[in-house]
Coordinates of C-alpha atoms in Angstrom, one line a residue:
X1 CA -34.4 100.0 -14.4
X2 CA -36.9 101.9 -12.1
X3 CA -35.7 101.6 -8.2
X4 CA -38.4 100.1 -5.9
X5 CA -41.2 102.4 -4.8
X6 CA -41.2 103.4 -1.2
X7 CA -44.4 105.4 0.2
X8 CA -46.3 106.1 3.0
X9 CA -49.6 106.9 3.5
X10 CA -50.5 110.1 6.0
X11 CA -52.7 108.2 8.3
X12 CA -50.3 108.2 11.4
X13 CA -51.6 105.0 12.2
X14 CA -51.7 101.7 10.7
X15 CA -49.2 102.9 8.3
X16 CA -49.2 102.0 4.7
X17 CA -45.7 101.2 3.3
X18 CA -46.2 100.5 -0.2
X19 CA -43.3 97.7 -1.5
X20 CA -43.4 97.9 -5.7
X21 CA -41.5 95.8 -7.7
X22 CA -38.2 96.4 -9.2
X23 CA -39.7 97.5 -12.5
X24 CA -43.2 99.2 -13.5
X25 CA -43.9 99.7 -10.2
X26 CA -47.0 100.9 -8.7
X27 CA -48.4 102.4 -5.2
X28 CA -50.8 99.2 -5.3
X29 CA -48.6 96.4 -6.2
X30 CA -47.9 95.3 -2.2
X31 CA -48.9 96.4 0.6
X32 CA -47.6 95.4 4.1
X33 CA -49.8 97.3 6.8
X34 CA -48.9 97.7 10.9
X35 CA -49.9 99.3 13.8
X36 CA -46.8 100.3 14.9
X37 CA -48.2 101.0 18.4
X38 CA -49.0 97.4 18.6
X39 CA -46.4 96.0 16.5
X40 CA -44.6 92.5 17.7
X41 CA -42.3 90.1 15.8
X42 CA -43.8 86.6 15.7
X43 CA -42.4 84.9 19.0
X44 CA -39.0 82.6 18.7
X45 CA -37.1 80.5 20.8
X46 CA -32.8 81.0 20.4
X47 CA -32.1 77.3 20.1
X48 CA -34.1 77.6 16.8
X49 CA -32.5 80.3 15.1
X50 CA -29.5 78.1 16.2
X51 CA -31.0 75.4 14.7
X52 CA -31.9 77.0 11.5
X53 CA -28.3 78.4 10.9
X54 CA -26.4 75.0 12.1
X55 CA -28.2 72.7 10.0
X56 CA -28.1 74.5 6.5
X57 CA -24.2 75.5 7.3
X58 CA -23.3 71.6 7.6
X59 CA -26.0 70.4 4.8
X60 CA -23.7 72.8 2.8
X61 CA -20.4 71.6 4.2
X62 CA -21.4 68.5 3.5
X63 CA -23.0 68.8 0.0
X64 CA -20.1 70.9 -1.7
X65 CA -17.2 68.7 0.0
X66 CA -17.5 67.2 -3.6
X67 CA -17.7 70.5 -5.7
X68 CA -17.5 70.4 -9.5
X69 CA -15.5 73.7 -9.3
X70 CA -13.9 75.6 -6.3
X71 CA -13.4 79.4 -6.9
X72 CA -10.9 80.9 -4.5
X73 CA -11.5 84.7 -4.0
X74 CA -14.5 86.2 -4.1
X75 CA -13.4 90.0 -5.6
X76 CA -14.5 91.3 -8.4
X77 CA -12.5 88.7 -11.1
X78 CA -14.0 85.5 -9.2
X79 CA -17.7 86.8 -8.6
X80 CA -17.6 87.6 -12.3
X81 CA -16.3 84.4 -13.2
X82 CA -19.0 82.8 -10.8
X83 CA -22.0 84.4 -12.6
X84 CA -20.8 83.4 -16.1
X85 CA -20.2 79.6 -15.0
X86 CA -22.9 79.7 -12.5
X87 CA -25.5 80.6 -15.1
X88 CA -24.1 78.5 -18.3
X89 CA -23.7 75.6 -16.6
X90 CA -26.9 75.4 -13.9
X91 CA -26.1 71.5 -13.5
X92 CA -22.5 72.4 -11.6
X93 CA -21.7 72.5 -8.0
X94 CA -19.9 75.7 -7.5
X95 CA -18.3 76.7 -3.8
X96 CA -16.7 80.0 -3.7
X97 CA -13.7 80.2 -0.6
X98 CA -13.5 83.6 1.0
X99 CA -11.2 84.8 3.2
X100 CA -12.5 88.0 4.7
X101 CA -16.5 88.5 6.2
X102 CA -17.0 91.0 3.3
X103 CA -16.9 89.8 0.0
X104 CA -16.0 92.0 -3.1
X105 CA -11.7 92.1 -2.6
X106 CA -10.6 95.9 -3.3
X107 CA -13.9 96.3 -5.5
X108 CA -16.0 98.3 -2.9
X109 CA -14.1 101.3 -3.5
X110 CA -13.1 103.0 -6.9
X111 CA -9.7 103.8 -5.8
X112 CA -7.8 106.3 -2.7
X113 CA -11.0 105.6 -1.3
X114 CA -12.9 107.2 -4.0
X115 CA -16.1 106.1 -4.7
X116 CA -16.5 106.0 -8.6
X117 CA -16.0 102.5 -10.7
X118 CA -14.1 103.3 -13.5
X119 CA -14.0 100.3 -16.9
X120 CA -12.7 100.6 -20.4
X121 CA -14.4 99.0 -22.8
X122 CA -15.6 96.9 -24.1
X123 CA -16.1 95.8 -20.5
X124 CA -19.6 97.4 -20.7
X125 CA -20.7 94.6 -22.0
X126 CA -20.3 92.9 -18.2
X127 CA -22.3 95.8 -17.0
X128 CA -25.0 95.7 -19.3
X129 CA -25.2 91.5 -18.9
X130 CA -25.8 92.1 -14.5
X131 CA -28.1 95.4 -15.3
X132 CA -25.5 98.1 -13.6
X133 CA -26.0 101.9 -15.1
X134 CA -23.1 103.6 -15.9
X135 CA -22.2 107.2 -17.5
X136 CA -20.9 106.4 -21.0
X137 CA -17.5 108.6 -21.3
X138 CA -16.8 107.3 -25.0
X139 CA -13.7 104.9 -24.3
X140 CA -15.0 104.0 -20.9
X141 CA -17.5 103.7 -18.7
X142 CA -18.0 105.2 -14.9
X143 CA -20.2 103.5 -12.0
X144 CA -21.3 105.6 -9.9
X145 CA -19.8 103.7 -7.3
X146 CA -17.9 100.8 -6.9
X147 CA -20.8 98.9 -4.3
X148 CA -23.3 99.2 -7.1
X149 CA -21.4 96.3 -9.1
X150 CA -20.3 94.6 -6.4
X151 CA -23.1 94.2 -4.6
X152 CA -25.0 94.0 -8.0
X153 CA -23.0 91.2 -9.2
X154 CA -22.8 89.8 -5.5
X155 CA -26.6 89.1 -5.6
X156 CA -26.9 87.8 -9.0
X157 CA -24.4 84.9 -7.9
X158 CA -25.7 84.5 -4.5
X159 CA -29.1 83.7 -6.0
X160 CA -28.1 81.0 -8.5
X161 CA -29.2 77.6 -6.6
X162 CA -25.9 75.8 -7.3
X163 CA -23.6 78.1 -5.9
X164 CA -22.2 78.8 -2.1
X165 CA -20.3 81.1 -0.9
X166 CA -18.3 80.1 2.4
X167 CA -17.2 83.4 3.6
X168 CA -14.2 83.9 6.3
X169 CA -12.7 80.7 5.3
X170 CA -9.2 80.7 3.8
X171 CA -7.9 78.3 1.7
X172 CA -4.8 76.7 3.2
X173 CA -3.7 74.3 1.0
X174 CA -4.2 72.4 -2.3
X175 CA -4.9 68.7 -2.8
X176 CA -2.7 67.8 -5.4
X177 CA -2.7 64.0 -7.8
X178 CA 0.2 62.9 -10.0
X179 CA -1.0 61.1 -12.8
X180 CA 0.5 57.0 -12.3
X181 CA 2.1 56.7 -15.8
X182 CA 3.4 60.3 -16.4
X183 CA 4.0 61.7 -12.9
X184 CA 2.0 65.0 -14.1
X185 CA 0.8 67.1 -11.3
X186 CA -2.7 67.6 -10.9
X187 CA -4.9 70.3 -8.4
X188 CA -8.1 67.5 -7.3
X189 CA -9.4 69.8 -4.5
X190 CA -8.5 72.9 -1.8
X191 CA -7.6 72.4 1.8
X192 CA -9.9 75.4 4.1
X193 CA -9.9 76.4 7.2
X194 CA -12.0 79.6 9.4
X195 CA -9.7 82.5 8.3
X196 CA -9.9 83.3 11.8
X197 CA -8.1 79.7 13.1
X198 CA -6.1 80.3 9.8
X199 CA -4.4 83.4 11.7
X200 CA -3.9 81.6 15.0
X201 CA -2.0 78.7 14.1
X202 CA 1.6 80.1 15.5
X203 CA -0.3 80.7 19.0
X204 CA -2.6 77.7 19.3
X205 CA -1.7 73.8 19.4
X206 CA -2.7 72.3 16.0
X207 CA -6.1 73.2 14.6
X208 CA -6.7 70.8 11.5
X209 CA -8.3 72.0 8.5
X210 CA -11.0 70.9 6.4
X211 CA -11.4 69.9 2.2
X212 CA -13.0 70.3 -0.3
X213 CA -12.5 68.0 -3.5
X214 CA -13.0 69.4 -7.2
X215 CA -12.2 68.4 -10.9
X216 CA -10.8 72.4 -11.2
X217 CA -9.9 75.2 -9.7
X218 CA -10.1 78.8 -10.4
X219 CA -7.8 80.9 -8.5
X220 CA -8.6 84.5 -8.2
X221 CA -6.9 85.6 -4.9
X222 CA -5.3 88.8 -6.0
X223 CA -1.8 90.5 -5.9
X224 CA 0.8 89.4 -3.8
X225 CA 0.0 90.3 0.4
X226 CA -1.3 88.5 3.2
X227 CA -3.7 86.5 1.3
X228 CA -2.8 87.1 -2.3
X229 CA -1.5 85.4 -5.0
X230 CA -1.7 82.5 -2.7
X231 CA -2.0 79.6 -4.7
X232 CA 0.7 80.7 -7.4
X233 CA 3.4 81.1 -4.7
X234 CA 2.2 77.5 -3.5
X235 CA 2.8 76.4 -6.8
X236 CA 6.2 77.4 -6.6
X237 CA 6.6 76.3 -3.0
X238 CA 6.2 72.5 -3.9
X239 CA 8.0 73.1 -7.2
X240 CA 5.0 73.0 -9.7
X241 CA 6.3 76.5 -10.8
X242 CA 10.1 77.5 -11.0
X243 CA 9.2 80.7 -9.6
X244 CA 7.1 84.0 -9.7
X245 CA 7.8 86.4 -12.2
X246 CA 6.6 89.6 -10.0
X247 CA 4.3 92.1 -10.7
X248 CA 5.9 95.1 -12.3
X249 CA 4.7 98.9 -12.0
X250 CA 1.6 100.5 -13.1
X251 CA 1.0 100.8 -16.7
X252 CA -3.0 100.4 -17.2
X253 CA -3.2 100.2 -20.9
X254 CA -0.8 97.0 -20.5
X255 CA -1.7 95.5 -17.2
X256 CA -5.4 95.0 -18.4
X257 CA -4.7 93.6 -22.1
X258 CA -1.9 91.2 -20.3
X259 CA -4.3 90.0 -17.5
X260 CA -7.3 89.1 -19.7
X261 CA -5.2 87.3 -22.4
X262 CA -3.2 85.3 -19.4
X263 CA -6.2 83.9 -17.5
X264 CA -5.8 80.5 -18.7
X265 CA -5.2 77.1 -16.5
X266 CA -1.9 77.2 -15.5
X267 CA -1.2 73.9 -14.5
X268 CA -3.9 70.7 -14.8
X269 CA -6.9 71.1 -12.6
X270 CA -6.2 74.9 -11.8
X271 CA -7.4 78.2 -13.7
X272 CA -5.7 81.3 -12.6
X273 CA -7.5 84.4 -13.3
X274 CA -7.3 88.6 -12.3
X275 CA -4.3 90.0 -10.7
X276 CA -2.5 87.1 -9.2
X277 CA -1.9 86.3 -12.9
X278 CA 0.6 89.3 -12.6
X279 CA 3.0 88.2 -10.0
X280 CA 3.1 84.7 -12.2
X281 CA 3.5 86.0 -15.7
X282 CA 5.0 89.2 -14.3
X283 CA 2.4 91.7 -15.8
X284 CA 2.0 95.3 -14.8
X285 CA 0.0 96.7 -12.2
X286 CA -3.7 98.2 -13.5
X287 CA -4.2 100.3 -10.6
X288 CA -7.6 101.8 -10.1
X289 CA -9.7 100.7 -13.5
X290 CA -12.0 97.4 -13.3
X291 CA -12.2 96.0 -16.8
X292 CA -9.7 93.4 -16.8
X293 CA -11.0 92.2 -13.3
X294 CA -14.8 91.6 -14.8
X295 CA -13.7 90.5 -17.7
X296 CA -10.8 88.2 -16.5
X297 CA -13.5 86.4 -15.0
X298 CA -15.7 86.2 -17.7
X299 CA -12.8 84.3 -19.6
X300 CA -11.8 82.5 -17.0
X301 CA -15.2 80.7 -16.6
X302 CA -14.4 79.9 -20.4
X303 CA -11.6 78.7 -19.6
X304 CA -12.8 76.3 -16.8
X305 CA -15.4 74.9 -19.1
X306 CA -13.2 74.2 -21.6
X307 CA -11.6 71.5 -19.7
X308 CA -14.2 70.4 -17.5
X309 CA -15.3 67.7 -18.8
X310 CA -11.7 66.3 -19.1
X311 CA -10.4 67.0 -15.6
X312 CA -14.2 65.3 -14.4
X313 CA -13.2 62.4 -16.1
X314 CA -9.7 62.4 -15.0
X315 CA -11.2 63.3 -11.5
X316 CA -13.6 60.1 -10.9
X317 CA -11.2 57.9 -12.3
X318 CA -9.9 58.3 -9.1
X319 CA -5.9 59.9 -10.1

């Protein structure tokens, strides 16, 4: 895959910046021409870039306050997961809950703040499905950095028309149904709020949050810490789960086998995929290797179609 084509013509003024396509690109395929000397943005007033961000924030609120899935966590596990389900099923609703600005969890960087993305195979699969090179190291696979995918498989998800992402919101709750003639608990939906309210809710008066209602679930919010593992330990907190197993130490070759073959739903109406799936079933720590991650997500989208259809009929009944 050839990057775009960037030129510019010697002529010191207009100036020719040739924009070619992301593949077989030529110097002729676009050209945008200015006078820089001249040069003006078409004129705006504020209220309407107000406007313009207002209106399609609360079209989405209120379009994907019925979702047909809710993914919680937008790292590397649930962006995967997003693409797969995203593109197989084009008809669903999906709304992804982040809680940080930045999407992409830990994925940004390889490791220690090292750059390169390191994936065993056969993870290369993923890589070769969303177009990201790699250097082919027999048993694994190296990106040269750890933005390429993200932001690779970011932009791929981002474009599918049924999906939104609502960044810096945190998910603070679950809505939960018990099935009327066997008492079976049952996730129907998330309760969000601005991550940012989220923080301040031991220094302000009450701030109410918001919801969102969905047949499933996939959770995908990492390890255990501020926001991790979040709706696992809820489980446990309203007794759904006995308890958490803990994650244990870092053995890769383990940790990755363990994470992809536990992503499953875990109770009805909730998937659980990636590394919050080790402080449920207990698995090992992976540490700095990304194969698990994609491809955790890749099963967990499996996962959530399996049962769909099920939990949407279970879901509009109304219990």
């Amino acid at each position: 895959m050839s990057p775009p084509v960037l030129s510019t013509t010697a002529s010191p003024a207009p100036t020719a910046v040739k924009l070619g396509k992301i593949s077989n690109a030529t110097a002729n395929d676009i050209a945008i021409k200015q006078d820089w000397e001249s040069f003006t943005f078409k004129p705006i007033r504020e209220s309407t870039v107000s406007r313009a961000m207002t209106k399609r924030y609360f079209a989405d609120l209120e379009k994907y306050a019925e979702s047909d899935i809710v993914i919680i966590g937008a790292g590397s596990c649930g962006l995967s997961a997003a693409y797969v389900l995203a593109k197989a099923r084009p008809d669903l609703k999906i709304a992804i809950i982040e809680g940080g600005v930045a999407p992409g969890g830990g994925a940004w960087l390889g490791g220690q703040l090292f750059s390169a993305m390191v994936m065993r195979k056969p993870a290369d699969e993923f890589l070769d499905e969303i177009q990201v090179p790699y250097e082919d190291e027999g048993d694994y696979v190296v990106v040269k950095h750890a933005a390429l995918f993200t932001s690779t498989v970011l932009s791929k998800v981002l474009a599918f028309p049924n999906v939104k992402l609502f960044n810096a919101t945190t998910v603070e709750d679950l809505i939960t149904r018990r099935d009327p003639s066997t008492g079976q608990l049952r996730i129907a939906g998330v309760v969000t709020n601005w991550t940012l309210v989220s923080m301040h809710h031991d220094d302000q008066s009450c701030m109410d949050p918001n919801t969102i209602n969905a047949p499933i679930i996939l959770s995908t919010t990492g390890h255990d810490g501020p926001f991790g593992a979040f709706t696992v330990k809820r489980l446990v907190s309203m007794g759904a789960a006995e308890k958490l197993q803990g994650m244990q130490g870092l053995d890769m070759n383990t940790a990755e086998d363990a994470i992809v073959k536990g992503t499953r739903e875990i109770v009805p109406g909730l998937v659980v995929g990636g590394m919050e799936l080790s402080e449920f079933d207990g698995a090992n720590r992976m540490g700095p290797t990304f194969g698990a991650m994609a491809l955790s997500g890749v099963k967990a989208a499996d996962a959530v179609l399996a049962v769909f259809d099920e939990r949407k009929k279970v879901n509009d009944a109304g219990y």
